[in-house]
Amino acid sequence: MAKQQNYEKQDLFEQRLAHHHDELRWLYMELYDNGSMFAELCDQMRQFWKERSKALKQRDAQRLEEADWYKSRDLLGMMLYIDRFAGNMKGVEKKLDYLTSAGVNCLHLMPFLDTVEGRSDGGYAVADFRTVRKDLGSMEDLEQLTTACHKQGINVCMDFVMNHTSCDHDWAKRALAGDGEYMSRYFFFDNEALVQEYEKTVPQVFPTTAPGNFTKMDNGYWVMTTFYPYQWDLNYRNPRVFNEMMYNFLYLANRGIDIMRIDAVPYIWKELGTSCRNLPRVHTIVRLMRMIGEIVCPSVILLGEVVMEPVKVTPYFGTAEKPECHLLYNVTSMCTIWNTLATHDARLLKGQLDSVGALPKEFVFLNYLRCHDDIGWGLDYDTLASWGMQQTSHKQYLNDFFLGRTPGSASRGQLYNDDIASGDARLCGTTASLCGLETAKTQEEYNQAVGLDLMLHSMMMFQSGIPMLYNGDEVGQLNDYSYEQNPHYAEDSRYLHRGQMRWDLVEQAKDTTTPAGRIFSGLNTLTQLRRKHPAFDADAPYTTLDTPHQSLLAIQRHKEGQTLVGVFNFDLQPRSLELPQGAYRCLQTGKEYPCQLELAPYQGLWLEQV
Ligand code: GLC
């Protein structure tokens, strides 16, 4: 009891504020040179801390004691759309036992804040940061859901879309009506020449659906819209924008969120004459946000969405003294895994794993195969070029493979944002469809697709960090083509892999001989094995091993005297390899293997050296 009261002592907040105060103030003043806005920020932080529930303050205290909780090998994430999974927030609450049965203890609830259908970008165009989308529930439902999740040992993640608001946001409406105070919260120009100046150096995110980075409005003004025309970029040069967005962050944190996924973070600072990506000020803002979180709600951690090449990703971890994000997506490994499948060549993946393995062990990645977005082919093209492969033709090769146009490919995907002019395109589809489950007709084809699906998941889960499943993948859900008939979605092929949850597959999965059952139980086994073996800890050293054939990948991990080797065959041919001297036992089956072994097509094994 005495300890419980300690969580609530005002001193705790003041101590944490004092600890960060100098750096917080220094960075804030460097950005804004505005003492009264800084004072307001501190007051509001104190207020949000006061309003934070007892239970969450207790969670803060616990997490401060086990500050490395997010590095644990116990974690398994799943991302899902509330409506497609279970109708609404209350529905999700009723399905928590299902999530637990799948081993899930980190739940990423896809965007659920107020948004207007038809200009929503899957919820990434937020009209109100303090209101839940009506059909999904209310803020009370959210609190009830996060409380229920916490009771069941599940951490909750949500998106904090801070780069832009929707054009339906109150600020945007006032700006459009000509209110200067609100116009200054966005990038409004009446001077087209200035717009053209920006366009000279700022690349385009969606070249086909949203040409240019600005949208012209009926009142003659131009507004910056990096993503869709209805997503208006916020101007973080305005301290009012920064302060208010931090208040929104704290408000949402106080609803029981554990992991804030900061959406599109590289884009949040803009400067004329630059690419407006990854600018130094972005890091100042993320660092400020990290400190604000540590002061008010220290159990909340930051997951940065940085879909960039590796050299641009890792700076978002910050440094040991000045950390920024706790977690980042391992986006390059993700797309390189798919590249390996299409090329039967694991060399690029080996190089990628070596570079990730050489990073400080404090850096924790979120590993995944599929998510709600497309697969953008952000590969190491310099290395590919040194092997004679050119970017455009290579992307075309990959897309042809996953569209099932290449002889021998059983894959079924669709293109996303294909730009005929540049030949650039990205890819959509569920894991199971990309692995050939959709086209399988014979038992042999089913076996191959299920085997491949499990092999890719086992490779993904053999990496260090938190594995994150995309909802539906746990039962081998296929592409859903119904979006093509929906006028709101038809233009956005990402809806191909955003179908309704197929609860009939969950039923089928009870029979472990069905494809759904084999995938569900296979993934469950991998999760249990990860939890059991210390060598899966995020800080366990790992290295890749040389293999005699380029379609083979071998990774070694060790900790506490245990050595594990993951071997994966990305080929339709059986392949042999020789592991370091010794005998091995398969973690999945208990079968013994000599160091000379042969892998069947698309086979993956987790082996322990005995
Ligand atoms: C992120 C989201 C994506 C969205 C974009 C704009 O990249 O993952 O779905 O379109 O941000 O908010």
Coordinates of C-alpha atoms and ligand atoms in Angstrom, one line a residue:
M1 CA 0.0 0.0 0.0
A2 CA 2.8 2.4 1.0
K3 CA 4.5 1.6 -2.3
Q4 CA 1.3 2.2 -4.2
Q5 CA 1.0 5.6 -2.9
N6 CA 4.5 6.4 -4.0
Y7 CA 3.4 6.1 -7.6
E8 CA 1.1 9.0 -7.1
K9 CA 3.6 11.4 -5.3
Q10 CA 3.9 14.6 -7.2
D11 CA 7.6 14.5 -6.4
L12 CA 8.0 11.7 -8.8
F13 CA 6.8 13.9 -11.7
E14 CA 9.0 16.8 -10.5
Q15 CA 12.0 14.6 -10.2
R16 CA 11.6 13.2 -13.7
L17 CA 11.0 16.7 -15.1
A18 CA 14.1 18.0 -13.3
H19 CA 16.1 15.2 -14.7
H20 CA 15.3 16.2 -18.3
H21 CA 14.6 19.8 -17.8
D22 CA 17.8 21.3 -19.1
E23 CA 17.9 19.3 -22.3
L24 CA 14.2 19.7 -22.9
R25 CA 14.3 23.5 -22.5
W26 CA 17.5 23.8 -24.5
L27 CA 16.1 21.8 -27.5
Y28 CA 12.7 23.5 -27.3
M29 CA 14.3 27.0 -27.2
E30 CA 16.6 26.1 -30.0
L31 CA 13.5 25.2 -32.1
Y32 CA 11.1 27.9 -31.0
D33 CA 12.8 30.5 -28.8
N34 CA 9.5 30.9 -26.9
G35 CA 9.7 30.7 -23.1
S36 CA 6.0 31.1 -22.5
M37 CA 5.1 28.3 -24.8
F38 CA 7.7 26.1 -23.0
A39 CA 6.2 27.0 -19.7
E40 CA 2.8 26.1 -21.0
L41 CA 4.2 22.7 -22.2
C42 CA 5.6 22.0 -18.7
D43 CA 2.3 22.9 -17.0
Q44 CA 0.3 20.7 -19.4
M45 CA 2.7 17.8 -18.8
R46 CA 2.1 18.2 -15.1
Q47 CA -1.7 18.3 -15.7
F48 CA -1.6 15.1 -17.9
W49 CA 0.5 13.4 -15.2
K50 CA -2.1 14.3 -12.6
E51 CA -4.9 13.0 -14.7
R52 CA -3.1 9.7 -15.4
S53 CA -4.8 6.9 -13.7
K54 CA -3.4 5.1 -10.6
A55 CA -3.2 1.8 -12.6
L56 CA -1.2 3.5 -15.3
K57 CA 1.1 5.2 -12.8
Q58 CA 1.6 1.8 -11.3
R59 CA 2.4 0.4 -14.7
D60 CA 4.9 3.2 -15.2
A61 CA 6.7 2.2 -12.0
Q62 CA 6.8 -1.4 -12.9
R63 CA 8.1 -0.7 -16.4
L64 CA 10.8 1.6 -14.9
E65 CA 12.0 -1.4 -12.9
E66 CA 12.1 -3.7 -16.0
A67 CA 13.1 -1.0 -18.5
D68 CA 14.2 -3.7 -21.0
W69 CA 10.8 -5.4 -21.2
Y70 CA 10.5 -4.7 -24.9
K71 CA 13.7 -6.6 -25.6
S72 CA 12.2 -9.8 -24.2
R73 CA 12.0 -12.9 -26.4
D74 CA 8.5 -13.4 -25.0
L75 CA 6.9 -10.8 -27.2
L76 CA 4.8 -11.5 -30.2
G77 CA 2.9 -8.8 -31.9
M78 CA -0.2 -8.7 -34.1
M79 CA -1.6 -5.8 -36.1
L80 CA -5.3 -5.7 -36.9
Y81 CA -8.2 -3.6 -38.1
I82 CA -10.7 -3.3 -35.3
D83 CA -13.8 -3.4 -37.6
R84 CA -12.5 -6.2 -39.8
F85 CA -11.4 -8.3 -36.9
A86 CA -14.3 -8.0 -34.6
G87 CA -16.7 -5.1 -35.5
N88 CA -15.7 -2.7 -32.8
M89 CA -13.7 -2.2 -29.7
K90 CA -16.0 -4.2 -27.5
G91 CA -15.8 -7.0 -30.1
V92 CA -12.0 -7.0 -29.9
E93 CA -12.3 -7.3 -26.1
K94 CA -14.3 -10.4 -26.5
K95 CA -11.7 -11.9 -28.8
L96 CA -8.7 -11.4 -26.5
D97 CA -8.7 -15.1 -25.6
Y98 CA -8.3 -15.9 -29.3
L99 CA -5.3 -13.5 -29.5
T100 CA -3.8 -15.1 -26.4
S101 CA -4.3 -18.6 -28.0
A102 CA -2.3 -17.3 -30.9
G103 CA 0.5 -16.3 -28.5
V104 CA 0.0 -12.6 -29.1
N105 CA 1.0 -10.2 -26.3
C106 CA 1.4 -6.9 -28.3
L107 CA -1.6 -5.7 -30.1
H108 CA -1.4 -3.0 -32.7
L109 CA -4.9 -1.5 -33.2
M110 CA -4.9 0.0 -36.6
P111 CA -6.0 3.7 -36.8
F112 CA -9.3 4.1 -35.0
L113 CA -9.6 7.8 -34.5
D114 CA -12.3 10.0 -36.2
T115 CA -11.9 10.1 -39.9
V116 CA -14.2 10.7 -42.9
E117 CA -14.9 7.8 -45.2
G118 CA -13.7 8.4 -48.7
R119 CA -10.8 10.6 -47.5
S120 CA -9.5 8.5 -44.7
D121 CA -6.4 6.7 -46.0
G122 CA -7.3 3.7 -43.8
G123 CA -7.6 6.0 -40.8
Y124 CA -4.3 7.8 -41.4
A125 CA -6.2 11.0 -42.1
V126 CA -7.3 12.0 -38.6
A127 CA -10.2 14.4 -38.2
D128 CA -10.0 14.5 -34.4
F129 CA -7.3 13.1 -32.2
R130 CA -9.6 12.9 -29.1
T131 CA -12.5 11.1 -30.6
V132 CA -12.8 7.4 -31.6
R133 CA -14.5 6.6 -34.9
K134 CA -18.1 6.2 -34.0
D135 CA -18.7 2.8 -35.5
L136 CA -15.7 1.5 -33.5
G137 CA -16.7 2.8 -30.1
S138 CA -15.7 5.6 -27.7
M139 CA -12.8 6.7 -25.7
E140 CA -14.3 4.8 -22.7
D141 CA -14.4 1.7 -24.8
L142 CA -10.7 2.2 -25.6
E143 CA -9.9 2.6 -21.9
Q144 CA -11.9 -0.5 -21.2
L145 CA -10.1 -2.4 -23.9
T146 CA -6.6 -1.4 -22.9
T147 CA -7.4 -2.3 -19.2
A148 CA -8.7 -5.7 -20.3
C149 CA -5.5 -6.2 -22.5
H150 CA -3.3 -5.3 -19.6
K151 CA -5.0 -7.8 -17.3
Q152 CA -4.4 -10.4 -19.9
G153 CA -0.7 -9.5 -20.3
I154 CA -1.2 -7.8 -23.7
N155 CA 0.5 -4.5 -24.6
V156 CA -1.4 -2.1 -26.8
C157 CA 0.0 -0.1 -29.7
M158 CA -1.7 2.6 -31.6
D159 CA -0.7 5.0 -34.5
F160 CA 0.1 8.6 -33.7
V161 CA -0.3 10.3 -37.1
M162 CA 1.7 13.4 -36.4
N163 CA 2.8 14.5 -39.9
H164 CA -0.6 15.6 -41.0
T165 CA -4.2 16.0 -40.1
S166 CA -7.1 15.3 -42.4
C167 CA -8.7 18.2 -44.2
D168 CA -11.7 17.5 -42.0
H169 CA -9.8 18.4 -38.8
D170 CA -11.1 21.6 -37.1
W171 CA -7.8 23.3 -37.7
A172 CA -7.9 22.6 -41.4
K173 CA -11.5 23.9 -41.7
R174 CA -10.5 27.1 -39.9
A175 CA -7.4 27.5 -42.1
L176 CA -9.5 27.0 -45.2
A177 CA -11.9 29.7 -44.0
G178 CA -8.9 32.1 -44.0
D179 CA -8.1 32.2 -40.3
G180 CA -4.4 33.2 -40.3
E181 CA -3.7 31.6 -36.9
Y182 CA -4.8 28.2 -38.3
M183 CA -3.2 28.7 -41.7
S184 CA 0.1 29.0 -40.0
R185 CA -0.4 25.5 -38.6
Y186 CA 0.0 24.1 -42.1
F187 CA 2.0 25.1 -45.2
F188 CA -0.3 27.5 -47.0
F189 CA 1.0 29.5 -50.0
D190 CA -0.7 31.8 -52.4
N191 CA 2.5 32.0 -54.4
E192 CA 2.8 29.2 -56.9
A193 CA 6.5 30.1 -57.5
L194 CA 7.2 29.0 -54.0
V195 CA 5.4 25.8 -54.5
Q196 CA 7.5 25.1 -57.6
E197 CA 10.6 25.8 -55.6
Y198 CA 9.7 23.1 -53.1
E199 CA 8.8 20.7 -55.9
K200 CA 12.3 21.1 -57.3
T201 CA 13.8 19.2 -54.4
V202 CA 11.0 17.2 -52.7
P203 CA 10.5 13.7 -54.1
Q204 CA 7.0 12.3 -54.4
V205 CA 5.6 9.6 -52.2
F206 CA 2.6 8.7 -54.3
P207 CA 3.5 9.7 -57.8
T208 CA 0.5 8.3 -59.5
T209 CA -2.4 9.1 -57.1
A210 CA -1.1 12.4 -55.8
P211 CA 1.1 14.2 -58.3
G212 CA 3.2 16.8 -56.5
N213 CA 3.5 17.6 -52.9
F214 CA 0.9 20.4 -52.9
T215 CA -2.8 20.6 -53.5
K216 CA -4.5 23.7 -54.9
M217 CA -7.7 24.6 -53.1
D218 CA -10.8 26.4 -54.2
N219 CA -9.8 29.6 -52.5
G220 CA -6.7 29.8 -54.7
Y221 CA -4.2 28.8 -52.0
W222 CA -1.8 25.8 -52.2
V223 CA -1.4 23.5 -49.2
M224 CA 1.3 21.0 -48.7
T225 CA 0.0 17.4 -48.9
T226 CA 2.9 15.0 -49.0
F227 CA 0.6 11.9 -49.0
Y228 CA -3.0 12.2 -50.2
P229 CA -4.5 15.6 -51.1
Y230 CA -6.8 15.4 -48.1
Q231 CA -3.9 14.9 -45.7
W232 CA -2.5 18.3 -44.9
D233 CA 1.1 18.5 -43.6
L234 CA 1.4 20.1 -40.2
N235 CA 3.9 22.9 -39.8
Y236 CA 6.1 22.0 -36.8
R237 CA 7.9 25.4 -37.0
N238 CA 4.8 26.6 -35.2
P239 CA 5.2 25.9 -31.5
R240 CA 1.4 25.8 -31.1
V241 CA 1.4 22.8 -33.5
F242 CA 4.1 21.0 -31.5
N243 CA 2.5 21.7 -28.1
E244 CA -1.0 20.7 -29.2
M245 CA 0.3 17.5 -30.8
M246 CA 2.2 16.6 -27.7
Y247 CA -1.0 17.2 -25.6
N248 CA -2.8 14.8 -28.0
F249 CA 0.0 12.3 -27.5
L250 CA -0.3 12.5 -23.7
Y251 CA -4.1 12.3 -23.9
L252 CA -3.9 9.1 -25.8
A253 CA -1.1 7.7 -23.7
N254 CA -3.4 8.2 -20.7
R255 CA -6.0 6.0 -22.3
G256 CA -3.7 3.1 -21.6
I257 CA -1.5 2.9 -24.8
D258 CA 1.9 1.2 -24.3
I259 CA 3.4 1.6 -27.7
M260 CA 3.0 4.8 -29.8
R261 CA 3.7 4.1 -33.4
I262 CA 4.9 7.5 -34.8
D263 CA 3.6 7.4 -38.3
A264 CA 5.6 8.8 -41.2
V265 CA 8.1 10.4 -38.8
P266 CA 10.9 11.3 -41.3
Y267 CA 8.6 13.8 -43.0
I268 CA 7.6 16.0 -40.0
W269 CA 10.1 18.9 -40.7
K270 CA 10.2 20.8 -43.9
E271 CA 12.8 23.2 -45.3
L272 CA 12.8 24.8 -48.7
G273 CA 15.7 23.6 -50.9
T274 CA 15.8 20.2 -49.2
S275 CA 14.2 16.8 -49.7
C276 CA 12.0 17.5 -46.6
R277 CA 12.9 14.0 -45.3
N278 CA 15.0 13.0 -42.3
L279 CA 16.1 16.6 -41.5
P280 CA 18.0 17.1 -38.3
R281 CA 15.0 18.9 -36.7
V282 CA 13.0 15.7 -37.0
H283 CA 15.4 14.2 -34.6
T284 CA 15.1 17.1 -32.2
I285 CA 11.3 16.6 -32.2
V286 CA 11.5 12.9 -31.6
R287 CA 14.0 13.4 -28.9
L288 CA 11.7 16.0 -27.2
M289 CA 8.8 13.5 -27.5
R290 CA 10.9 10.8 -25.9
M291 CA 11.7 13.0 -23.0
I292 CA 8.1 14.2 -22.6
G293 CA 7.0 10.5 -22.5
E294 CA 9.6 9.6 -20.0
I295 CA 8.5 12.4 -17.7
V296 CA 4.7 11.9 -17.9
C297 CA 4.1 8.3 -18.9
P298 CA 7.4 6.4 -18.7
S299 CA 5.8 3.0 -19.5
V300 CA 4.9 4.3 -23.0
I301 CA 7.5 3.5 -25.7
L302 CA 8.0 4.9 -29.2
L303 CA 7.9 2.8 -32.3
G304 CA 9.2 4.9 -35.3
E305 CA 7.7 4.2 -38.7
V306 CA 10.8 4.9 -40.9
V307 CA 10.4 3.3 -44.2
M308 CA 13.8 4.3 -45.6
E309 CA 17.1 2.7 -46.5
P310 CA 19.1 1.3 -43.5
V311 CA 21.5 4.2 -43.1
K312 CA 18.5 6.6 -42.6
V313 CA 16.6 4.2 -40.3
T314 CA 19.1 3.6 -37.5
P315 CA 19.6 7.3 -36.6
Y316 CA 16.1 7.2 -35.2
F317 CA 17.3 5.1 -32.3
G318 CA 19.3 8.2 -31.3
T319 CA 22.4 7.6 -29.1
A320 CA 22.9 5.9 -25.8
E321 CA 22.8 9.3 -24.0
K322 CA 20.1 10.8 -26.1
P323 CA 17.8 8.0 -27.2
E324 CA 14.9 8.7 -29.6
C325 CA 12.7 5.7 -30.6
H326 CA 12.7 2.5 -28.6
L327 CA 11.7 0.4 -31.6
L328 CA 11.9 0.7 -35.4
Y329 CA 10.6 -1.5 -38.2
N330 CA 13.1 -3.8 -39.8
V331 CA 11.8 -2.7 -43.2
T332 CA 14.8 -3.6 -45.3
S333 CA 15.0 -7.2 -44.0
M334 CA 11.3 -7.5 -44.7
C335 CA 11.5 -6.7 -48.4
T336 CA 14.9 -8.4 -48.8
I337 CA 13.2 -11.7 -47.6
W338 CA 10.7 -11.4 -50.4
N339 CA 13.5 -10.5 -52.8
T340 CA 15.3 -13.7 -51.7
L341 CA 12.2 -15.8 -52.5
A342 CA 11.8 -14.4 -56.0
T343 CA 15.5 -14.7 -56.9
H344 CA 16.4 -17.9 -54.9
D345 CA 19.4 -15.9 -53.9
A346 CA 20.0 -15.2 -50.2
R347 CA 23.2 -13.1 -50.7
L348 CA 21.5 -9.7 -50.3
L349 CA 19.6 -11.0 -47.2
K350 CA 22.8 -12.3 -45.7
G351 CA 24.5 -8.9 -46.1
Q352 CA 21.4 -7.2 -44.6
L353 CA 21.4 -9.5 -41.6
D354 CA 25.1 -9.0 -41.1
S355 CA 24.6 -5.2 -41.0
V356 CA 21.7 -5.5 -38.6
G357 CA 23.7 -8.0 -36.5
A358 CA 26.6 -5.5 -36.2
L359 CA 24.4 -2.8 -34.7
P360 CA 24.4 -2.1 -31.0
K361 CA 22.3 -4.5 -29.1
E362 CA 20.3 -1.7 -27.5
F363 CA 18.6 -1.2 -31.0
V364 CA 15.4 -3.3 -31.0
F365 CA 13.7 -3.9 -34.3
L366 CA 10.2 -5.0 -35.1
N367 CA 10.3 -7.8 -37.6
Y368 CA 7.5 -8.6 -40.0
L369 CA 6.7 -10.2 -43.3
R370 CA 3.5 -8.3 -44.1
C371 CA 1.7 -5.3 -42.8
H372 CA -1.2 -3.1 -43.9
D373 CA 1.0 -1.3 -46.5
D374 CA 2.5 -2.5 -49.8
I375 CA 5.9 -4.0 -50.1
G376 CA 8.1 -1.1 -51.5
W377 CA 11.2 -2.5 -53.0
G378 CA 13.7 -0.6 -50.9
L379 CA 16.6 -3.0 -51.6
D380 CA 20.4 -2.4 -51.6
Y381 CA 20.6 -1.5 -55.3
D382 CA 24.3 -0.6 -55.1
T383 CA 25.1 -4.2 -54.2
L384 CA 22.6 -5.5 -56.8
A385 CA 24.2 -3.3 -59.4
S386 CA 27.6 -4.7 -58.6
W387 CA 26.1 -8.1 -59.5
G388 CA 24.7 -6.7 -62.8
M389 CA 21.1 -6.1 -61.7
Q390 CA 19.6 -2.7 -62.5
Q391 CA 16.9 -1.2 -60.2
T392 CA 14.0 -0.8 -62.7
S393 CA 14.4 -4.1 -64.3
H394 CA 14.9 -5.9 -61.0
K395 CA 11.8 -4.4 -59.6
Q396 CA 9.9 -5.5 -62.7
Y397 CA 11.3 -9.0 -62.2
L398 CA 10.1 -9.1 -58.6
N399 CA 6.7 -7.8 -59.4
D400 CA 6.3 -10.2 -62.3
F401 CA 7.2 -13.0 -60.0
F402 CA 4.7 -12.1 -57.3
L403 CA 2.0 -11.4 -59.8
G404 CA 2.5 -15.0 -60.9
R405 CA 3.7 -14.0 -64.4
T406 CA 7.0 -15.8 -64.1
P407 CA 6.9 -19.5 -65.1
G408 CA 7.0 -21.6 -61.9
S409 CA 5.7 -18.8 -59.7
A410 CA 2.5 -19.8 -57.8
S411 CA 2.3 -16.3 -56.2
R412 CA -0.8 -14.0 -56.5
G413 CA -0.2 -10.3 -55.8
Q414 CA -1.2 -7.0 -57.3
L415 CA 0.7 -3.9 -58.1
Y416 CA 0.5 -0.7 -56.0
N417 CA 1.1 2.7 -57.3
D418 CA 2.7 1.6 -60.6
D419 CA 4.2 4.5 -62.3
I420 CA 4.3 3.7 -66.0
A421 CA 6.6 6.6 -66.7
S422 CA 9.4 5.3 -64.4
G423 CA 8.5 1.6 -64.4
D424 CA 8.4 1.7 -60.7
A425 CA 5.8 -0.2 -58.7
R426 CA 5.2 -1.7 -55.4
L427 CA 3.4 -4.9 -54.4
C428 CA 0.3 -6.0 -52.4
G429 CA -1.0 -9.3 -51.2
T430 CA -1.3 -11.5 -48.1
T431 CA 1.6 -13.8 -47.1
A432 CA -0.4 -16.9 -48.0
S433 CA -1.4 -15.6 -51.5
L434 CA 2.2 -14.6 -52.2
C435 CA 3.3 -18.0 -51.1
G436 CA 1.0 -19.8 -53.5
L437 CA -1.9 -20.9 -51.2
E438 CA -4.4 -19.1 -53.4
T439 CA -3.5 -21.0 -56.6
A440 CA -2.9 -24.4 -54.9
K441 CA -5.0 -27.2 -56.2
T442 CA -3.2 -30.4 -55.6
Q443 CA -2.1 -31.8 -52.2
E444 CA 1.5 -31.2 -53.3
E445 CA 0.8 -27.6 -54.1
Y446 CA -0.9 -27.1 -50.8
N447 CA 2.1 -28.6 -49.0
Q448 CA 4.5 -26.4 -50.8
A449 CA 2.5 -23.2 -50.1
V450 CA 2.0 -24.0 -46.4
G451 CA 5.7 -25.1 -46.1
L452 CA 6.9 -21.9 -47.7
D453 CA 4.6 -19.7 -45.6
L454 CA 5.9 -21.3 -42.4
M455 CA 9.5 -21.2 -43.7
L456 CA 9.3 -17.4 -44.3
H457 CA 7.7 -16.9 -40.9
S458 CA 10.4 -19.0 -39.2
M459 CA 13.1 -17.0 -40.9
M460 CA 11.4 -13.7 -39.9
M461 CA 11.1 -15.0 -36.3
F462 CA 14.7 -16.2 -36.1
Q463 CA 15.8 -12.5 -36.2
S464 CA 16.4 -10.4 -33.1
G465 CA 13.6 -8.2 -31.9
I466 CA 9.8 -8.4 -31.8
P467 CA 8.1 -10.5 -34.4
M468 CA 4.9 -8.9 -35.6
L469 CA 2.2 -10.9 -37.4
Y470 CA -0.3 -9.4 -39.7
N471 CA -3.8 -10.4 -38.7
G472 CA -5.2 -13.2 -40.9
D473 CA -1.7 -14.5 -41.6
E474 CA -1.9 -16.8 -38.6
V475 CA -4.5 -18.8 -40.4
G476 CA -3.2 -18.3 -43.9
Q477 CA -5.8 -15.8 -45.1
L478 CA -5.9 -15.2 -48.8
N479 CA -6.2 -11.9 -50.8
D480 CA -9.7 -10.3 -50.7
Y481 CA -10.6 -8.9 -54.1
S482 CA -13.9 -7.3 -52.9
Y483 CA -12.3 -3.9 -52.5
E484 CA -12.4 -3.6 -56.3
Q485 CA -16.2 -3.1 -56.0
N486 CA -16.0 -0.5 -53.2
P487 CA -15.7 3.0 -54.7
H488 CA -13.8 4.2 -51.6
Y489 CA -11.1 1.6 -51.9
A490 CA -11.0 0.5 -55.5
E491 CA -8.1 2.8 -56.3
D492 CA -6.0 1.6 -53.4
S493 CA -4.8 -2.0 -53.9
R494 CA -3.5 -2.1 -50.4
Y495 CA -7.1 -3.2 -49.5
L496 CA -6.3 -6.5 -51.3
H497 CA -4.7 -7.6 -48.0
R498 CA -7.0 -5.7 -45.7
G499 CA -9.9 -8.1 -45.9
Q500 CA -12.4 -9.1 -43.2
M501 CA -11.1 -11.6 -40.7
R502 CA -12.1 -15.1 -41.8
W503 CA -13.3 -16.6 -38.6
D504 CA -14.3 -19.8 -40.6
L505 CA -10.5 -20.3 -41.0
V506 CA -10.1 -20.1 -37.3
E507 CA -12.6 -22.9 -37.0
Q508 CA -10.8 -24.9 -39.6
A509 CA -7.5 -24.3 -37.8
K510 CA -8.8 -26.5 -35.0
D511 CA -8.0 -29.4 -37.4
T512 CA -4.2 -29.3 -37.6
T513 CA -4.2 -31.1 -40.9
T514 CA -5.9 -28.2 -42.8
P515 CA -3.7 -25.4 -44.2
A516 CA -5.1 -23.0 -41.6
G517 CA -4.4 -25.5 -38.8
R518 CA -0.9 -26.2 -40.0
I519 CA 0.0 -22.5 -40.2
F520 CA -1.7 -21.6 -36.9
S521 CA -0.1 -24.5 -35.0
G522 CA 3.3 -24.1 -36.8
L523 CA 3.4 -20.4 -35.8
N524 CA 2.4 -21.3 -32.3
T525 CA 5.3 -23.8 -32.0
L526 CA 7.7 -21.2 -33.2
T527 CA 6.5 -18.6 -30.7
Q528 CA 6.7 -21.1 -27.8
L529 CA 10.3 -22.1 -28.9
R530 CA 11.3 -18.4 -29.0
R531 CA 10.0 -18.0 -25.5
K532 CA 11.9 -21.0 -24.2
H533 CA 15.3 -20.4 -25.5
P534 CA 17.5 -17.5 -24.2
A535 CA 19.4 -17.4 -27.5
F536 CA 16.3 -15.6 -28.9
D537 CA 16.7 -12.6 -26.7
A538 CA 17.1 -9.4 -28.6
D539 CA 20.5 -8.9 -27.2
A540 CA 21.8 -12.4 -28.1
P541 CA 24.7 -12.1 -30.6
Y542 CA 24.0 -13.6 -34.0
T543 CA 26.0 -14.1 -37.2
T544 CA 25.3 -15.5 -40.6
L545 CA 27.2 -18.5 -41.8
D546 CA 28.6 -19.1 -45.3
T547 CA 26.7 -21.6 -47.3
P548 CA 27.7 -23.7 -50.4
H549 CA 24.7 -22.4 -52.4
Q550 CA 23.3 -18.9 -52.7
S551 CA 19.7 -20.1 -52.2
L552 CA 20.6 -21.2 -48.6
L553 CA 20.7 -18.9 -45.6
A554 CA 22.1 -20.0 -42.3
I555 CA 22.1 -17.9 -39.1
Q556 CA 23.7 -18.7 -35.8
R557 CA 22.6 -17.2 -32.4
H558 CA 24.0 -17.8 -29.0
K559 CA 23.4 -17.0 -25.4
E560 CA 24.1 -18.6 -22.1
G561 CA 26.1 -21.4 -23.6
Q562 CA 23.4 -22.3 -26.1
T563 CA 24.0 -22.2 -29.8
L564 CA 21.1 -22.2 -32.3
V565 CA 21.3 -22.4 -36.0
G566 CA 18.5 -21.4 -38.4
V567 CA 18.8 -22.8 -41.9
F568 CA 16.5 -21.9 -44.7
N569 CA 16.3 -23.1 -48.3
F570 CA 14.8 -20.5 -50.6
D571 CA 14.9 -22.9 -53.6
L572 CA 12.6 -25.3 -55.2
Q573 CA 15.6 -27.8 -55.3
P574 CA 16.8 -29.7 -52.3
R575 CA 20.1 -28.2 -51.1
S576 CA 22.9 -29.6 -48.9
L577 CA 25.1 -27.8 -46.5
E578 CA 27.6 -28.4 -43.8
L579 CA 27.3 -26.7 -40.4
P580 CA 30.1 -26.2 -38.0
Q581 CA 31.3 -29.5 -36.4
G582 CA 28.9 -31.1 -34.0
A583 CA 25.5 -32.7 -33.8
Y584 CA 22.2 -30.9 -34.0
R585 CA 18.7 -31.3 -32.8
C586 CA 15.7 -29.8 -34.4
L587 CA 13.8 -27.6 -32.0
Q588 CA 10.5 -28.2 -33.7
T589 CA 10.6 -31.9 -34.0
G590 CA 13.4 -33.1 -31.7
K591 CA 14.9 -35.0 -34.6
E592 CA 18.7 -35.3 -34.6
Y593 CA 20.8 -34.1 -37.5
P594 CA 24.5 -34.5 -38.3
C595 CA 26.4 -31.4 -39.4
Q596 CA 26.1 -32.5 -43.0
L597 CA 22.5 -32.1 -43.9
E598 CA 20.1 -31.7 -46.8
L599 CA 17.2 -29.3 -46.8
A600 CA 14.1 -30.0 -48.9
P601 CA 12.7 -27.3 -51.2
Y602 CA 11.5 -24.3 -49.1
Q603 CA 12.5 -26.0 -45.9
G604 CA 13.5 -24.1 -42.8
L605 CA 14.8 -25.6 -39.6
W606 CA 15.7 -24.2 -36.2
L607 CA 18.5 -26.4 -34.8
E608 CA 20.3 -26.5 -31.5
Q609 CA 23.9 -27.6 -31.3
V610 CA 24.0 -30.5 -28.9
Ligands
GLC1 C1 2.2 5.5 -43.1 C2 1.1 4.4 -43.1 C3 0.4 4.4 -44.4 C4 -0.2 5.8 -44.7 C5 0.9 6.9 -44.6 C6 0.4 8.3 -44.5 O1 3.2 5.1 -44.1 O2 1.6 3.1 -42.8 O3 -0.6 3.4 -44.5 O4 -0.7 5.8 -46.0 O5 1.7 6.7 -43.4 O6 -0.2 8.5 -43.3

